[in-house]
C-alpha cells in the first residue's frame, strides 16, 4: 500500500498489474475504505471491465464483508469466469450466508460454468456452515464424478464438512480413503469429535497424529482449547492456551466464549481488553460474544465502546454483529440506540427482526411489536418470532390476538408449535384469569408439558390467589422438575396471600428438607463503566453508609407523598418474617440509591434484577422517579419497567 501511494506521488499511472496486488493487499488488511478509493481510481482509469481487475475487486469486497459492493461489481462485469463465481461463493460463506452460497453454486452450474477444486472447497464450507448434510453428500457425488476426490484441499474440506455436520462415520470414510493426511486433515477430524462432545477421542487423535509424524499447529491447539472449554474445564483450556507460542483471534474467541458460557461475563470482558492490548484485532464473532456479555451485565457504556470499535473495524454491516447490537441495546435499556442500529443495517435477518420485536415486548410496547411483525417478510418469520409475538400479547393482555396468532402458526405460516409456544399461551390465559382454559390447553398438548408450562400456570394461580388449583399445579411442576425450588416458593406465596400460615410453613420446611435454596436476589447497576452488584440488606459495598442515608431521605419524601410500604411482601418473599428494615433494604432500592448519589442529577438510572421485581420496590420506584425527577429503567426477569414522573411503562401489570 505504501509503495502504491509512492508510485502515484511520483506521477506514474497504475495499470491492471498494479491494481490487482493492491486490491489483494486491501483484502488481506480488510481495508474497506482504502479499497473503495482504489475502486474509484479503477473506474477513472477504465479498468473496471477487465476480468482480472474485476475478480480482484470481488475478492476484496468479499473479504471485507461488504457483499453489497461485491454484487455491484459482479453484476456490472461483461463476463465472468470460474474465479469470479468462486470469489462470490467464498464471500457469502465468509459473511455467514451459507444458503446464498449454495444457491450461487446452483446458478453457476445452470449457466454452464464448470466448477473446479476451489469451487468445491467453497461449496463444502457453505454446507458445513449451515449444517447441510444432504447437500454436502450431493456435492460429494459431483466431486467423485469429476475425479477430484483425492485432491488434498477437497478431501480436507470433505472431512471438515462431514465433521461439522455431525456425521463422523462419513468423515472417517473419507479420511481412511485418503493416501496422505496433513495437519489440516487431522485438525478437521479432531474438531469434529470435539463438536460431537467426544473429548477423549479428540485427545486420542491428537496423540495419534504425533505418532504418525504430523506436528500439531496453532489450529490443533485451538481445537484442544475448544474441547476443554466445551467440556467446562477452563483450567485445562488455560493450560493449553498458555503453552501456545502465539495467540490468534480464534484462540482468544474460544477463551472469551468459554467464560461466557460459564456465566463469567466480567472475566470475558476483561479478556476482550487483554486481547486488544496484545495487538490482536477482534473478529465479528468476538464482538458478538462481547455484546452478549454487555447485554447480560447491563454494561451499556462497555457496549457503546464496543460499538465504536465495530464501526472502526468496518463490521457494522455484518448482520450477526448488527443483531447482537440490537439485542445489547434493548437489554441495556436503550431502545433509541437499538432502533438506530436497525435502521442503519443494510439488510436484516430473522434474528435482527426478532431482537427488535422482543425489545418492544420488554418495554411494554405491544402494539409496536405487532406492527413490526406485519412489516416482516414471510421468509424472515420463524418459531422464535412467534415466541416474541405471543410474549407481546401476554404482556399487553391481548388474549384474542394471542390465540389468533397461535392458531395461525401451522395453518398460515407452516411453523410447528413447540412447548415454548404453549407456555406463552398458558401464561397469557392464566394471567388474564382463564385458569381452567389454561389447564385444559395443557391437557391437550401434543407432547409432555415441561416444568416451564406448569410454572407459568402456577404463577397465574399466585396472581389470582387460587389455592386449590395452585396445590394441584405445584404438584405437577415439582414432578416435572423435582430440583427446582421455584415451585415451592410460588406455592408458599399462594398460601401466604390466603393467610394459610401453617401450610406455608409446611411447604417451606419440605423445601429445606430436600436441600433446595431460593435464588438469592441480585440487582446490578453500571456507574462509570463499572458494574455494582447488591443483595438484600447488603453491608459490603464501600458506600453503604451514604446509601442508607439516601434511602432514609427518600423514605421521608415518599411518605409525605403518600407512599405506604407493602409489609405483606415481607411475608411473601423473605425467608424469615423480618421487619421493615429488610423491606427498605431490598437490593433494588439499594441500587437505585447508589445510582442517585453516584451520577449527575437528571441522568437516567439503568438497573437489572435477576428475579421478578417485588411489589413494594415497584411502588417505591414510581415514587422515587417523581421525587428526584429522573427516569429509572429497571429490567427484571419478566420485562423492562420504565419509571418516570411516578408512572411505570408496564401499567402495573407484570
XYZ file of C-alpha atoms in Angstrom, residues 249-250 253-254 256-257 260 282-292 315 318 320-321:
22
model
C -8.178 -14.161 17.280
C -9.719 -17.662 17.147
C -12.551 -16.035 20.954
C -12.738 -19.546 22.384
C -13.875 -15.404 25.810
C -16.862 -17.570 24.803
C -19.314 -16.506 28.826
C -11.321 -8.642 17.209
C -13.306 -10.528 14.566
C -17.090 -10.180 14.076
C -17.834 -13.207 16.294
C -15.600 -11.689 19.020
C -17.885 -8.675 19.103
C -20.975 -10.916 19.121
C -19.725 -12.587 22.324
C -18.696 -9.295 23.945
C -22.032 -7.643 23.140
C -23.875 -10.602 24.686
C -18.072 -4.665 10.874
C -22.281 -7.656 9.454
C -24.801 -11.040 13.146
C -22.984 -8.106 14.739
